[in-house]
Coordinates of C-alpha atoms in Angstrom, one line a residue:
M1 CA 0.0 0.0 0.0
L2 CA 2.8 2.4 0.8
G3 CA 4.5 1.6 -2.6
L4 CA 1.3 2.1 -4.5
S5 CA 0.9 5.4 -2.7
S6 CA 4.3 6.4 -4.0
Q7 CA 5.9 6.5 -0.6
N8 CA 9.7 6.3 -0.6
P9 CA 11.1 3.7 1.8
E10 CA 14.3 5.7 2.3
T11 CA 12.6 9.0 3.2
I12 CA 9.2 8.3 4.6
P13 CA 9.0 9.3 8.3
V14 CA 8.6 5.9 10.0
K15 CA 6.3 7.3 12.6
N16 CA 3.8 8.2 9.8
I17 CA 3.4 4.6 8.4
D18 CA 0.6 3.4 10.7
A19 CA -1.5 6.5 10.1
I20 CA -1.1 6.3 6.3
I21 CA -2.1 2.6 6.2
Q22 CA -5.0 3.2 8.5
S23 CA -6.2 6.1 6.4
I24 CA -6.2 3.9 3.3
K25 CA -8.2 1.2 5.0
E26 CA -10.8 3.6 6.5
R27 CA -11.3 5.5 3.2
N28 CA -11.3 2.4 1.0
E29 CA -9.3 4.3 -1.6
I30 CA -5.7 4.9 -2.5
C31 CA -3.9 7.7 -4.3
L32 CA -2.1 5.7 -6.9
G33 CA 1.4 7.0 -7.7
N34 CA 0.4 10.1 -5.7
E35 CA -1.5 11.2 -8.8
C36 CA -4.9 9.4 -9.2
T37 CA -7.3 8.4 -6.4
I38 CA -8.9 5.0 -7.1
P39 CA -11.1 2.7 -5.0
F40 CA -9.0 0.3 -2.9
H41 CA -10.4 -2.3 -0.5
F42 CA -7.6 -3.8 1.6
S43 CA -9.4 -7.0 2.4
E44 CA -10.3 -7.6 -1.3
D45 CA -7.6 -6.1 -3.4
I46 CA -4.6 -7.7 -1.8
I47 CA -4.7 -11.5 -2.1
F48 CA -2.0 -13.6 -0.4
N49 CA -1.6 -16.7 -2.5
K50 CA -0.1 -19.9 -1.1
N51 CA 0.9 -21.1 -4.6
F52 CA 4.3 -19.7 -5.3
L53 CA 5.2 -18.1 -8.6
P54 CA 7.7 -19.9 -10.9
F55 CA 10.9 -18.0 -10.2
H56 CA 11.0 -18.0 -6.4
A57 CA 9.0 -17.3 -3.3
N58 CA 9.2 -13.5 -3.3
G59 CA 6.9 -12.7 -6.2
L60 CA 4.1 -10.1 -6.5
T61 CA 1.6 -9.6 -9.3
F62 CA -0.2 -6.3 -9.8
T63 CA -3.4 -6.3 -11.8
A64 CA -5.1 -3.1 -12.9
F65 CA -8.6 -3.1 -14.3
L66 CA -9.6 -0.4 -16.8
A67 CA -13.0 1.2 -17.2
D68 CA -14.0 -1.3 -19.9
T69 CA -13.0 -4.2 -17.5
T70 CA -9.8 -4.9 -19.5
A71 CA -7.1 -6.2 -17.2
Y72 CA -3.4 -5.5 -17.3
A73 CA -1.1 -7.5 -15.1
A74 CA 2.6 -7.3 -14.3
T75 CA 4.7 -9.6 -12.1
Y76 CA 7.8 -8.6 -10.1
Y77 CA 10.3 -10.5 -8.0
S78 CA 12.3 -9.3 -5.1
I79 CA 15.7 -10.9 -5.7
G80 CA 17.5 -9.8 -2.6
G81 CA 19.3 -6.7 -1.4
G82 CA 16.5 -4.4 -2.3
F83 CA 16.6 -5.3 -6.0
V84 CA 13.4 -5.9 -7.9
V85 CA 13.2 -7.5 -11.4
K86 CA 10.2 -7.7 -13.7
E87 CA 9.2 -11.2 -14.7
E88 CA 10.2 -10.9 -18.4
R89 CA 13.7 -9.8 -17.3
V90 CA 14.3 -12.8 -15.1
N91 CA 16.0 -14.9 -17.8
A92 CA 17.1 -12.1 -20.0
K93 CA 20.8 -12.4 -21.0
K94 CA 21.2 -9.0 -22.6
K95 CA 23.3 -6.8 -20.2
L96 CA 22.7 -3.1 -20.2
A97 CA 25.8 -1.1 -21.0
L98 CA 27.2 0.8 -18.0
K99 CA 27.3 4.6 -18.3
C100 CA 30.8 4.6 -16.9
A101 CA 33.7 2.3 -17.0
F102 CA 35.3 1.1 -13.8
P103 CA 39.1 1.4 -13.7
F104 CA 39.1 -1.9 -11.9
P105 CA 36.2 -4.1 -13.1
I106 CA 35.7 -6.9 -10.5
Q107 CA 33.8 -10.1 -11.0
N108 CA 35.5 -12.3 -8.3
G109 CA 37.9 -12.4 -5.4
E110 CA 40.9 -13.3 -7.5
E111 CA 40.5 -10.3 -9.8
L112 CA 40.2 -8.0 -6.7
L113 CA 43.4 -9.4 -5.2
N114 CA 45.2 -9.0 -8.5
Y115 CA 44.3 -5.3 -8.5
T116 CA 45.5 -4.8 -5.0
R117 CA 48.9 -6.4 -5.8
Q118 CA 49.2 -4.6 -9.1
E119 CA 48.3 -1.1 -7.7
Q120 CA 49.8 -1.7 -4.2
K121 CA 46.5 -0.6 -2.7
S122 CA 44.1 -1.9 0.0
I123 CA 40.7 -3.3 -1.0
S124 CA 38.9 -0.1 0.2
E125 CA 41.3 2.0 -1.9
I126 CA 40.5 -0.1 -5.1
V127 CA 36.7 0.2 -4.3
Y128 CA 37.1 4.0 -3.8
E129 CA 38.7 4.4 -7.2
N130 CA 35.8 2.5 -8.8
E131 CA 33.3 4.7 -6.9
K132 CA 35.0 7.9 -8.2
S133 CA 34.2 6.8 -11.8
M134 CA 30.5 7.1 -11.0
R135 CA 30.2 10.0 -8.5
S136 CA 32.1 12.8 -6.9
E137 CA 34.1 12.4 -3.7
I138 CA 31.6 14.6 -1.9
E139 CA 28.8 12.3 -3.0
I140 CA 30.7 9.2 -2.0
H141 CA 31.3 10.6 1.4
S142 CA 27.7 11.8 1.8
E143 CA 26.1 8.5 0.7
L144 CA 28.4 6.3 2.9
M145 CA 27.8 8.4 5.9
R146 CA 24.0 8.4 5.2
I147 CA 24.2 4.6 5.2
W148 CA 26.0 4.7 8.6
D149 CA 23.7 7.3 10.1
T150 CA 20.7 5.2 9.2
M151 CA 22.3 2.1 10.7
L152 CA 23.2 4.0 13.9
E153 CA 19.7 5.4 14.2
C154 CA 18.2 2.0 13.7
M155 CA 20.3 0.5 16.5
Y156 CA 19.4 3.4 18.7
I157 CA 15.7 3.0 18.1
G158 CA 15.9 -0.7 18.7
C159 CA 17.7 -0.3 22.0
H160 CA 15.2 2.2 23.2
T161 CA 11.9 0.6 22.2
D162 CA 10.1 -1.9 24.4
G163 CA 7.1 -4.1 23.6
I164 CA 5.8 -6.9 21.4
L165 CA 6.6 -7.2 17.7
P166 CA 3.6 -7.2 15.3
G167 CA 2.6 -10.2 13.3
G168 CA 1.0 -12.6 15.7
L169 CA 4.0 -14.5 17.1
N170 CA 4.0 -12.3 20.2
V171 CA 7.8 -12.0 20.1
H172 CA 9.0 -9.7 22.9
R173 CA 11.7 -7.1 22.0
R174 CA 14.9 -8.1 23.7
A175 CA 17.3 -5.4 22.7
F176 CA 15.6 -3.0 25.1
D177 CA 16.0 -5.2 28.1
M178 CA 19.6 -6.2 27.2
H179 CA 20.5 -2.5 26.6
Q180 CA 19.2 -1.5 30.0
G181 CA 21.1 -4.3 31.6
L182 CA 24.3 -3.1 30.0
I183 CA 24.1 0.6 30.4
G184 CA 21.1 1.3 32.6
L185 CA 18.4 3.9 31.9
S186 CA 19.5 6.3 29.2
N187 CA 18.1 9.6 28.1
Y188 CA 20.2 10.7 25.2
T189 CA 19.1 13.3 22.7
S190 CA 20.6 11.6 19.6
P191 CA 22.1 8.4 18.3
Q192 CA 25.5 10.1 18.1
E193 CA 25.4 11.1 21.8
W194 CA 24.4 7.6 22.7
L195 CA 27.4 6.2 20.7
H196 CA 29.7 8.6 22.5
Q197 CA 28.5 7.4 25.9
I198 CA 28.9 3.7 25.0
R199 CA 32.5 4.3 23.9
K200 CA 33.2 5.7 27.4
T201 CA 31.8 2.6 29.1
E202 CA 34.2 0.0 30.4
V203 CA 33.4 -3.4 28.8
K204 CA 34.4 -6.8 30.0
F205 CA 34.6 -10.0 27.8
R206 CA 31.1 -11.3 28.5
Q207 CA 29.7 -7.9 28.0
I208 CA 31.3 -7.7 24.6
L209 CA 29.2 -10.7 23.4
K210 CA 26.1 -9.0 24.9
W211 CA 26.8 -5.7 23.3
V212 CA 27.3 -7.2 19.8
S213 CA 24.1 -9.3 20.3
C214 CA 22.2 -6.3 21.5
F215 CA 23.2 -4.2 18.5
A216 CA 22.2 -7.0 16.0
L217 CA 18.9 -7.7 17.8
A218 CA 18.0 -4.0 17.8
V219 CA 18.3 -3.6 14.1
N220 CA 16.2 -6.7 13.2
E221 CA 13.6 -5.9 15.8
V222 CA 13.2 -2.5 14.0
N223 CA 13.0 -4.4 10.7
A224 CA 10.3 -6.7 12.1
S225 CA 8.2 -3.7 13.2
L226 CA 8.2 -2.1 9.7
G227 CA 11.0 0.4 10.6
R228 CA 13.7 1.6 8.3
V229 CA 16.9 -0.5 8.0
V230 CA 19.8 -0.7 5.5
T231 CA 19.7 -3.8 3.3
A232 CA 23.1 -5.3 4.2
P233 CA 22.8 -7.3 2.0
T234 CA 19.1 -7.9 2.8
N235 CA 16.5 -6.7 5.4
G236 CA 16.5 -10.1 7.1
S237 CA 20.3 -9.9 7.6
A238 CA 20.5 -6.2 8.2
G239 CA 21.8 -6.5 11.8
V240 CA 25.2 -8.2 11.2
I241 CA 27.2 -5.4 9.6
P242 CA 26.1 -2.5 11.8
A243 CA 26.7 -4.7 14.9
V244 CA 30.2 -5.6 13.8
L245 CA 31.1 -2.0 12.9
M246 CA 29.8 -0.8 16.3
Y247 CA 31.9 -3.5 17.9
Y248 CA 35.0 -1.9 16.2
L249 CA 34.0 1.6 17.2
V250 CA 33.1 0.9 20.9
I251 CA 35.5 -2.0 21.7
E252 CA 38.5 -2.1 19.3
N253 CA 39.2 1.6 18.5
H254 CA 37.7 4.5 20.4
Q255 CA 39.5 6.9 18.2
A256 CA 38.0 5.7 14.9
G257 CA 35.8 8.1 13.0
E258 CA 34.4 8.7 9.5
K259 CA 37.5 7.5 7.7
E260 CA 37.2 4.0 9.3
I261 CA 33.4 3.9 8.9
K262 CA 33.7 4.6 5.2
Q263 CA 36.5 2.1 4.8
F264 CA 34.5 -0.6 6.5
L265 CA 31.4 0.0 4.4
M266 CA 33.4 0.0 1.1
V267 CA 35.0 -3.3 1.8
A268 CA 31.8 -4.9 3.0
G269 CA 30.0 -3.6 -0.1
E270 CA 32.5 -5.0 -2.5
I271 CA 32.5 -8.5 -0.8
G272 CA 28.7 -8.5 -1.0
S273 CA 28.9 -7.5 -4.7
I274 CA 31.2 -10.5 -5.4
F275 CA 28.8 -12.9 -3.7
K276 CA 25.9 -11.4 -5.8
K277 CA 27.8 -11.9 -9.0
G278 CA 29.0 -15.4 -8.2
S279 CA 26.1 -16.8 -6.3
T280 CA 23.1 -15.1 -4.7
I281 CA 22.1 -12.8 -1.8
S282 CA 18.5 -14.0 -1.8
A283 CA 17.2 -16.6 0.7
A284 CA 14.4 -17.4 -1.7
M285 CA 17.2 -18.7 -4.1
G286 CA 19.8 -19.9 -1.7
G287 CA 18.5 -20.3 1.8
C288 CA 19.7 -18.3 4.8
Q289 CA 23.4 -18.9 3.8
A290 CA 22.7 -16.3 1.1
E291 CA 21.6 -13.7 3.7
I292 CA 23.2 -14.3 7.1
G293 CA 26.1 -16.1 5.6
V294 CA 26.8 -13.3 3.1
S295 CA 26.3 -10.6 5.7
S296 CA 28.7 -12.3 8.1
A297 CA 31.3 -12.7 5.3
M298 CA 30.9 -9.0 4.4
A299 CA 31.4 -7.9 8.0
A300 CA 34.3 -10.3 8.6
G301 CA 36.3 -9.0 5.6
A302 CA 35.6 -5.3 6.4
L303 CA 36.6 -5.8 10.1
C304 CA 39.7 -7.6 9.1
E305 CA 40.9 -4.6 7.0
L306 CA 40.2 -2.2 9.8
M307 CA 42.3 -4.4 12.1
G308 CA 45.3 -4.2 9.8
G309 CA 44.7 -7.3 7.7
S310 CA 46.2 -7.6 4.2
P311 CA 43.9 -7.9 1.2
D312 CA 44.6 -11.7 1.2
Q313 CA 43.6 -11.9 4.9
V314 CA 40.5 -9.8 4.2
L315 CA 39.2 -12.3 1.7
M316 CA 40.3 -15.2 3.9
A317 CA 38.1 -13.7 6.7
A318 CA 35.2 -13.5 4.4
E319 CA 35.7 -17.1 3.3
I320 CA 35.9 -18.4 6.9
A321 CA 32.7 -16.6 7.8
M322 CA 30.8 -18.1 4.8
E323 CA 32.4 -21.5 5.2
H324 CA 30.7 -21.9 8.5
H325 CA 27.3 -20.8 7.2
L326 CA 27.2 -23.2 4.2
G327 CA 23.8 -25.0 4.0
L328 CA 22.0 -22.7 6.4
T329 CA 18.3 -22.9 5.6
C330 CA 15.6 -20.2 5.6
D331 CA 12.6 -21.5 7.5
P332 CA 10.8 -18.5 9.1
I333 CA 7.9 -19.4 11.4
G334 CA 4.7 -18.0 10.0
G335 CA 6.6 -16.5 7.1
L336 CA 7.6 -13.6 9.4
V337 CA 11.2 -12.4 9.5
Q338 CA 11.3 -12.9 13.3
I339 CA 12.0 -16.5 14.4
P340 CA 14.7 -17.6 13.9
C341 CA 15.8 -14.7 11.7
I342 CA 16.4 -12.1 14.4
E343 CA 18.6 -14.3 16.6
R344 CA 20.6 -15.5 13.5
N345 CA 21.9 -11.9 13.1
T346 CA 23.6 -12.2 16.5
M347 CA 25.2 -15.4 15.5
G348 CA 26.3 -14.0 12.1
A349 CA 27.9 -11.0 13.9
I350 CA 29.8 -13.0 16.4
K351 CA 31.0 -15.4 13.7
A352 CA 32.2 -12.4 11.6
I353 CA 34.4 -11.2 14.5
H354 CA 35.8 -14.7 15.1
A355 CA 36.5 -15.0 11.4
A356 CA 38.4 -11.7 11.2
E357 CA 40.5 -12.7 14.3
L358 CA 41.4 -16.1 12.8
A359 CA 42.4 -14.5 9.5
I360 CA 44.5 -11.8 11.2
E361 CA 46.4 -14.6 13.0
S362 CA 46.9 -16.7 9.9
D363 CA 49.2 -16.7 6.9
A364 CA 46.7 -16.4 4.0
K365 CA 49.2 -18.2 1.7
N366 CA 48.3 -21.4 3.7
A367 CA 44.6 -21.1 3.2
K368 CA 43.1 -24.2 1.6
V369 CA 39.9 -22.7 0.5
S370 CA 39.6 -19.4 -1.5
L371 CA 36.7 -17.0 -1.3
D372 CA 35.8 -17.8 -4.9
K373 CA 35.7 -21.5 -4.1
V374 CA 33.4 -21.0 -1.2
I375 CA 31.1 -18.8 -3.3
D376 CA 30.9 -21.4 -5.9
T377 CA 30.3 -24.1 -3.3
M378 CA 27.5 -21.9 -1.8
W379 CA 25.8 -21.6 -5.2
Q380 CA 26.0 -25.4 -5.8
T381 CA 24.6 -25.9 -2.3
A382 CA 21.8 -23.5 -3.1
K383 CA 20.9 -25.3 -6.2
D384 CA 20.8 -28.7 -4.4
M385 CA 18.7 -27.3 -1.5
N386 CA 15.1 -28.3 -1.4
S387 CA 12.7 -25.5 -2.0
K388 CA 11.1 -26.1 1.4
Y389 CA 14.2 -24.4 3.0
K390 CA 14.2 -21.4 0.7
E391 CA 12.0 -18.8 2.5
T392 CA 8.8 -20.7 1.7
S393 CA 8.0 -21.6 5.3
E394 CA 7.2 -25.1 4.1
G395 CA 10.0 -26.9 6.1
G396 CA 12.2 -26.8 9.1
L397 CA 11.2 -24.7 12.1
A398 CA 8.4 -23.2 10.0
V399 CA 6.5 -26.5 10.2
A400 CA 7.9 -27.8 13.5
V401 CA 6.4 -24.9 15.4
N402 CA 2.8 -24.0 15.2
M403 CA 2.0 -20.3 15.2
S404 CA -0.9 -21.0 17.6
D405 CA 1.6 -22.2 20.1
C406 CA 3.3 -18.9 20.2

């Protein structure tokens, strides 16, 4: 309904969402594309169909009826990471020409490493050169910091919001309670002030695990309540990357600032892009290994570079993180991105930190499995995986647990 009303997910004030939806339901009409008001009955005009469309589980068909009753229909698929493709483009092989040419075109990990050796640059520096071929340095800075500010705000909201998540599973928000147990009652005026206070807090080992889990839970509880998150690489896995970056800022390096934040995001983004090119970032195509597994790999590699890892160690960290998510299924109870999805973000974040530490302490020349090999293995695993475990809620926990028991 929000999309049909031409609301922008990146800019809509989240606090207005409930009122907009309620207004549409009460008036039984919608302002289509913010241009033309048409009759719209929520209970009749949105039909949830249990028969999945051919490509994968995340399909949506829009049908418009003209005055002479002629119908026009179009089907779209959400393929992960916020990307949507029209049905007739699913199997299209023609590639659109890029409006710009990257100085360092990258399809896989080996190509990326070759550029770092050839240019004697870090991964983030190679990514930055590619970014500059598309936009100005001011735009790059602005967009990266906008991503981080949204992530930070999301963690802040999640840590300061109590209650039950919508959807019928009666899942209690845990980030709020965990946050209170770690820092006590807080009354900060902004996410930035909150971050500053956390960085001044003495943290012991067990509390580190709690803080990382708290950050990840917060993001995905906001996602589950129709809040705004950053697809990283997807909504269901949005908590891993911000949690690991926060770990670096509040535990590893209190002096880190915008430079390190941008560096982290560029490395994470490039690793995610390599996974998307070589496999998938959609649970509907590859199970949860494609979401939590990829987000953990992205975070692990990015953290490794910030901790002084070489480009080879960065890709080794990403490989380690994915290697230990291979085969992870997607089986959300009731089709909601809540159980086990929210907790899985905490697991992915902790694994990412472990993977970065292992890579830092290893000689990457001795690695037996490359990032490209694990990406190929992930794709083969995805193709072998039964569709019951690909976001259809037809297998695993989704059928083992009855919604009525929640």
